[in-house]
């Protein structure tokens, strides 16, 4: 993943993204326009920090949430079918 893709996923402007990582905006622009390339460890650290702050969500996290949602839906279907459906106390 490139720096530009990371920034776009956060929805931050170049200036806010650069400030977050204490990088000059001109450096960020060079990275995004591929005039210069940051070291791979910099991109990995940025990704890790963004994930930790909840600003970047990985595909595996989305898939895990979807699996949990499906499990809850299945459990609710079983409960509701075993109890003749919801009653006024359910809502």
Tab-separated table of N, CA and C in Angstrom:
chain	number	residue	atom	x	y	z
A	1	UNK	N	0.850	-1.169	0.000
A	1	UNK	CA	0.000	0.000	0.000
A	1	UNK	C	0.895	1.231	0.000
A	2	UNK	N	0.465	2.244	-0.724
A	2	UNK	CA	1.245	3.473	-0.826
A	2	UNK	C	0.714	4.513	0.150
A	3	UNK	N	1.530	5.524	0.410
A	3	UNK	CA	1.177	6.571	1.367
A	3	UNK	C	-0.110	7.264	0.941
A	4	UNK	N	-0.253	7.548	-0.327
A	4	UNK	CA	-1.464	8.230	-0.817
A	4	UNK	C	-2.715	7.406	-0.508
A	5	UNK	N	-2.645	6.097	-0.722
A	5	UNK	CA	-3.788	5.219	-0.432
A	5	UNK	C	-4.115	5.242	1.060
A	6	UNK	N	-3.086	5.222	1.903
A	6	UNK	CA	-3.315	5.302	3.346
A	6	UNK	C	-4.038	6.597	3.697
A	7	UNK	N	-3.521	7.709	3.166
A	7	UNK	CA	-4.114	9.004	3.489
A	7	UNK	C	-5.551	9.099	3.004
A	8	UNK	N	-5.803	8.631	1.786
A	8	UNK	CA	-7.158	8.708	1.249
A	8	UNK	C	-8.137	7.873	2.067
A	9	UNK	N	-7.688	6.744	2.585
A	9	UNK	CA	-8.563	5.906	3.412
A	9	UNK	C	-8.918	6.589	4.734
A	10	UNK	N	-8.052	7.476	5.196
A	10	UNK	CA	-8.344	8.185	6.442
A	10	UNK	C	-9.272	9.365	6.212
A	11	UNK	N	-9.296	9.881	4.986
A	11	UNK	CA	-10.104	11.061	4.698
A	11	UNK	C	-9.435	12.362	5.121
A	12	UNK	N	-8.180	12.288	5.534
A	12	UNK	CA	-7.469	13.493	5.965
A	12	UNK	C	-6.864	14.238	4.783
A	13	UNK	N	-6.750	15.544	4.947
A	13	UNK	CA	-6.055	16.355	3.945
A	13	UNK	C	-4.559	16.060	4.033
A	14	UNK	N	-3.822	16.498	3.022
A	14	UNK	CA	-2.376	16.288	3.053
A	14	UNK	C	-1.748	16.982	4.256
A	15	UNK	N	-2.190	18.193	4.550
A	15	UNK	CA	-1.582	18.926	5.663
A	15	UNK	C	-1.873	18.257	7.008
A	16	UNK	N	-3.093	17.774	7.215
A	16	UNK	CA	-3.421	17.107	8.476
A	16	UNK	C	-2.692	15.778	8.609
A	17	UNK	N	-2.612	15.035	7.504
A	17	UNK	CA	-1.915	13.748	7.525
A	17	UNK	C	-0.428	13.968	7.817
A	18	UNK	N	0.170	14.946	7.146
A	18	UNK	CA	1.590	15.244	7.362
A	18	UNK	C	1.836	15.673	8.803
A	19	UNK	N	0.938	16.492	9.350
A	19	UNK	CA	1.095	16.946	10.734
A	19	UNK	C	0.991	15.779	11.707
A	20	UNK	N	0.092	14.841	11.431
A	20	UNK	CA	-0.080	13.688	12.308
A	20	UNK	C	1.221	12.903	12.461
A	21	UNK	N	1.991	12.817	11.381
A	21	UNK	CA	3.227	12.034	11.400
A	21	UNK	C	4.484	12.900	11.464
A	22	UNK	N	4.288	14.200	11.671
A	22	UNK	CA	5.411	15.135	11.783
A	22	UNK	C	6.334	15.052	10.564
A	23	UNK	N	5.697	15.076	9.394
A	23	UNK	CA	6.402	15.019	8.122
A	23	UNK	C	6.090	16.322	7.382
A	24	UNK	N	7.084	16.952	6.766
A	24	UNK	CA	6.771	18.146	5.990
A	24	UNK	C	5.772	17.827	4.868
A	25	UNK	N	4.864	18.751	4.614
A	25	UNK	CA	3.860	18.545	3.571
A	25	UNK	C	4.542	18.320	2.226
A	26	UNK	N	5.633	19.016	1.982
A	26	UNK	CA	6.344	18.842	0.707
A	26	UNK	C	6.863	17.409	0.559
A	27	UNK	N	7.313	16.811	1.646
A	27	UNK	CA	7.770	15.417	1.606
A	27	UNK	C	6.603	14.491	1.298
A	28	UNK	N	5.468	14.727	1.972
A	28	UNK	CA	4.278	13.904	1.720
A	28	UNK	C	3.858	14.016	0.259
A	29	UNK	N	3.872	15.214	-0.284
A	29	UNK	CA	3.503	15.407	-1.697
A	29	UNK	C	4.462	14.649	-2.612
A	30	UNK	N	5.757	14.708	-2.295
A	30	UNK	CA	6.742	13.961	-3.092
A	30	UNK	C	6.460	12.472	-3.049
A	31	UNK	N	6.104	11.955	-1.872
A	31	UNK	CA	5.784	10.534	-1.740
A	31	UNK	C	4.530	10.193	-2.540
A	32	UNK	N	3.516	11.036	-2.421
A	32	UNK	CA	2.258	10.748	-3.114
A	32	UNK	C	2.399	10.836	-4.629
A	33	UNK	N	3.233	11.747	-5.107
A	33	UNK	CA	3.427	11.892	-6.552
A	33	UNK	C	4.569	11.024	-7.058
A	34	UNK	N	5.099	10.199	-6.151
A	34	UNK	CA	6.149	9.223	-6.447
A	34	UNK	C	7.415	9.841	-7.026
A	35	UNK	N	7.702	11.089	-6.628
A	35	UNK	CA	8.994	11.682	-6.966
A	35	UNK	C	10.063	11.121	-6.037
A	36	UNK	N	9.612	10.733	-4.830
A	36	UNK	CA	10.465	10.064	-3.846
A	36	UNK	C	9.647	8.953	-3.230
A	37	UNK	N	10.324	7.954	-2.699
A	37	UNK	CA	9.640	6.840	-2.044
A	37	UNK	C	10.087	6.735	-0.596
A	38	UNK	N	9.113	6.655	0.317
A	38	UNK	CA	9.499	6.470	1.721
A	38	UNK	C	9.996	5.044	1.928
A	39	UNK	N	10.809	4.833	2.948
A	39	UNK	CA	11.221	3.458	3.260
A	39	UNK	C	9.987	2.622	3.614
A	40	UNK	N	10.063	1.341	3.337
A	40	UNK	CA	8.926	0.438	3.595
A	40	UNK	C	8.521	0.460	5.060
A	41	UNK	N	9.505	0.580	5.963
A	41	UNK	CA	9.156	0.575	7.386
A	41	UNK	C	8.310	1.792	7.766
A	42	UNK	N	8.484	2.907	7.056
A	42	UNK	CA	7.687	4.107	7.348
A	42	UNK	C	6.222	3.853	7.000
A	43	UNK	N	5.989	3.264	5.847
A	43	UNK	CA	4.618	2.959	5.452
A	43	UNK	C	3.995	1.965	6.430
A	44	UNK	N	4.760	0.952	6.816
A	44	UNK	CA	4.245	-0.034	7.776
A	44	UNK	C	3.935	0.602	9.123
A	45	UNK	N	4.784	1.510	9.586
A	45	UNK	CA	4.517	2.184	10.861
A	45	UNK	C	3.285	3.077	10.746
A	46	UNK	N	3.148	3.784	9.629
A	46	UNK	CA	1.962	4.626	9.433
A	46	UNK	C	0.697	3.775	9.467
A	47	UNK	N	0.718	2.654	8.751
A	47	UNK	CA	-0.440	1.758	8.720
A	47	UNK	C	-0.780	1.254	10.120
A	48	UNK	N	0.231	0.845	10.864
A	48	UNK	CA	0.024	0.335	12.223
A	48	UNK	C	-0.567	1.407	13.124
A	49	UNK	N	-0.041	2.612	13.054
A	49	UNK	CA	-0.544	3.710	13.880
A	49	UNK	C	-1.985	4.037	13.511
A	50	UNK	N	-2.287	4.091	12.223
A	50	UNK	CA	-3.646	4.406	11.782
A	50	UNK	C	-4.631	3.319	12.209
A	51	UNK	N	-4.211	2.068	12.139
A	51	UNK	CA	-5.076	0.981	12.593
A	51	UNK	C	-5.296	1.072	14.094
A	52	UNK	N	-4.245	1.361	14.844
A	52	UNK	CA	-4.342	1.475	16.298
A	52	UNK	C	-5.299	2.599	16.694
A	53	UNK	N	-5.248	3.708	15.950
A	53	UNK	CA	-6.121	4.848	16.240
A	53	UNK	C	-7.537	4.637	15.710
A	54	UNK	N	-7.756	3.533	15.003
A	54	UNK	CA	-9.082	3.267	14.461
A	54	UNK	C	-9.404	4.069	13.222
A	55	UNK	N	-8.381	4.603	12.593
A	55	UNK	CA	-8.592	5.424	11.401
A	55	UNK	C	-8.461	4.622	10.121
A	56	UNK	N	-8.010	3.397	10.253
A	56	UNK	CA	-7.811	2.535	9.102
A	56	UNK	C	-8.279	1.147	9.496
A	57	UNK	N	-9.190	0.628	8.750
A	57	UNK	CA	-9.764	-0.672	9.089
A	57	UNK	C	-9.337	-1.681	8.033
A	58	UNK	N	-8.757	-2.771	8.487
A	58	UNK	CA	-8.289	-3.796	7.566
A	58	UNK	C	-9.464	-4.640	7.063
A	59	UNK	N	-9.259	-5.286	5.944
A	59	UNK	CA	-10.294	-6.147	5.366
A	59	UNK	C	-10.595	-7.319	6.292
A	60	UNK	N	-9.582	-7.839	6.973
A	60	UNK	CA	-9.821	-8.964	7.885
A	60	UNK	C	-10.715	-8.544	9.051
A	61	UNK	N	-10.588	-7.296	9.501
A	61	UNK	CA	-11.451	-6.798	10.569
A	61	UNK	C	-12.900	-6.713	10.086
A	62	UNK	N	-13.092	-6.212	8.874
A	62	UNK	CA	-14.440	-6.112	8.303
A	62	UNK	C	-15.049	-7.502	8.166
A	63	UNK	N	-14.265	-8.464	7.703
A	63	UNK	CA	-14.751	-9.834	7.544
A	63	UNK	C	-15.106	-10.459	8.895
A	64	UNK	N	-14.291	-10.198	9.926
A	64	UNK	CA	-14.579	-10.729	11.260
A	64	UNK	C	-15.869	-10.134	11.820
A	65	UNK	N	-16.085	-8.848	11.595
A	65	UNK	CA	-17.326	-8.202	12.054
A	65	UNK	C	-18.527	-8.796	11.332
A	66	UNK	N	-18.395	-9.044	10.051
A	66	UNK	CA	-19.488	-9.634	9.284
A	66	UNK	C	-19.809	-11.042	9.784
A	67	UNK	N	-18.764	-11.801	10.100
A	67	UNK	CA	-18.977	-13.158	10.623
A	67	UNK	C	-19.690	-13.114	11.971
A	68	UNK	N	-19.302	-12.169	12.846
A	68	UNK	CA	-19.976	-12.030	14.143
A	68	UNK	C	-21.437	-11.629	13.960
A	69	UNK	N	-21.692	-10.728	13.026
A	69	UNK	CA	-23.069	-10.296	12.757
A	69	UNK	C	-23.920	-11.476	12.316
A	70	UNK	N	-23.373	-12.294	11.428
A	70	UNK	CA	-24.107	-13.466	10.948
A	70	UNK	C	-24.369	-14.453	12.088
A	71	UNK	N	-23.405	-14.626	12.985
A	71	UNK	CA	-23.594	-15.523	14.130
A	71	UNK	C	-24.714	-15.026	15.031
A	72	UNK	N	-24.748	-13.731	15.273
A	72	UNK	CA	-25.801	-13.158	16.119
A	72	UNK	C	-27.154	-13.311	15.440
A	73	UNK	N	-27.207	-13.058	14.134
A	73	UNK	CA	-28.471	-13.223	13.404
A	73	UNK	C	-28.962	-14.667	13.479
A	74	UNK	N	-28.052	-15.627	13.332
A	74	UNK	CA	-28.428	-17.041	13.426
A	74	UNK	C	-28.936	-17.384	14.820
A	75	UNK	N	-28.248	-16.887	15.840
A	75	UNK	CA	-28.678	-17.144	17.214
A	75	UNK	C	-30.048	-16.540	17.477
A	76	UNK	N	-30.289	-15.335	16.994
A	76	UNK	CA	-31.591	-14.690	17.184
A	76	UNK	C	-32.687	-15.465	16.452
A	77	UNK	N	-32.384	-15.964	15.265
A	77	UNK	CA	-33.375	-16.742	14.516
A	77	UNK	C	-33.751	-18.011	15.285
A	78	UNK	N	-32.772	-18.670	15.876
A	78	UNK	CA	-33.025	-19.882	16.655
A	78	UNK	C	-33.868	-19.549	17.881
A	79	UNK	N	-33.491	-18.495	18.584
A	79	UNK	CA	-34.232	-18.105	19.786
A	79	UNK	C	-35.672	-17.739	19.442
A	80	UNK	N	-35.837	-16.946	18.401
A	80	UNK	CA	-37.183	-16.502	18.036
A	80	UNK	C	-38.048	-17.650	17.533
A	81	UNK	N	-37.460	-18.594	16.825
A	81	UNK	CA	-38.257	-19.723	16.347
A	81	UNK	C	-38.623	-20.665	17.501
A	82	UNK	N	-37.779	-20.744	18.517
A	82	UNK	CA	-38.052	-21.616	19.655
A	82	UNK	C	-39.060	-21.002	20.628
A	83	UNK	N	-39.240	-19.694	20.551
A	83	UNK	CA	-40.127	-19.020	21.501
A	83	UNK	C	-41.368	-18.439	20.842
A	84	UNK	N	-41.691	-18.895	19.646
A	84	UNK	CA	-42.843	-18.375	18.905
A	84	UNK	C	-42.711	-16.894	18.574
A	85	UNK	N	-41.517	-16.419	18.417
A	85	UNK	CA	-41.282	-15.043	17.979
A	85	UNK	C	-41.280	-14.037	19.121
A	86	UNK	N	-41.010	-12.797	18.785
A	86	UNK	CA	-40.920	-11.753	19.814
A	86	UNK	C	-42.296	-11.382	20.354
A	87	UNK	N	-42.320	-10.962	21.602
A	87	UNK	CA	-43.547	-10.444	22.190
A	87	UNK	C	-43.354	-8.989	22.532
A	88	UNK	N	-44.301	-8.388	23.242
A	88	UNK	CA	-44.198	-6.960	23.546
A	88	UNK	C	-43.010	-6.632	24.461
A	89	UNK	N	-42.531	-7.579	25.241
A	89	UNK	CA	-41.372	-7.355	26.092
A	89	UNK	C	-40.068	-7.339	25.304
A	90	UNK	N	-40.097	-7.955	24.137
A	90	UNK	CA	-38.898	-8.034	23.297
A	90	UNK	C	-38.489	-6.660	22.806
A	91	UNK	N	-39.474	-5.848	22.481
A	91	UNK	CA	-39.195	-4.525	21.928
A	91	UNK	C	-39.088	-3.579	23.045
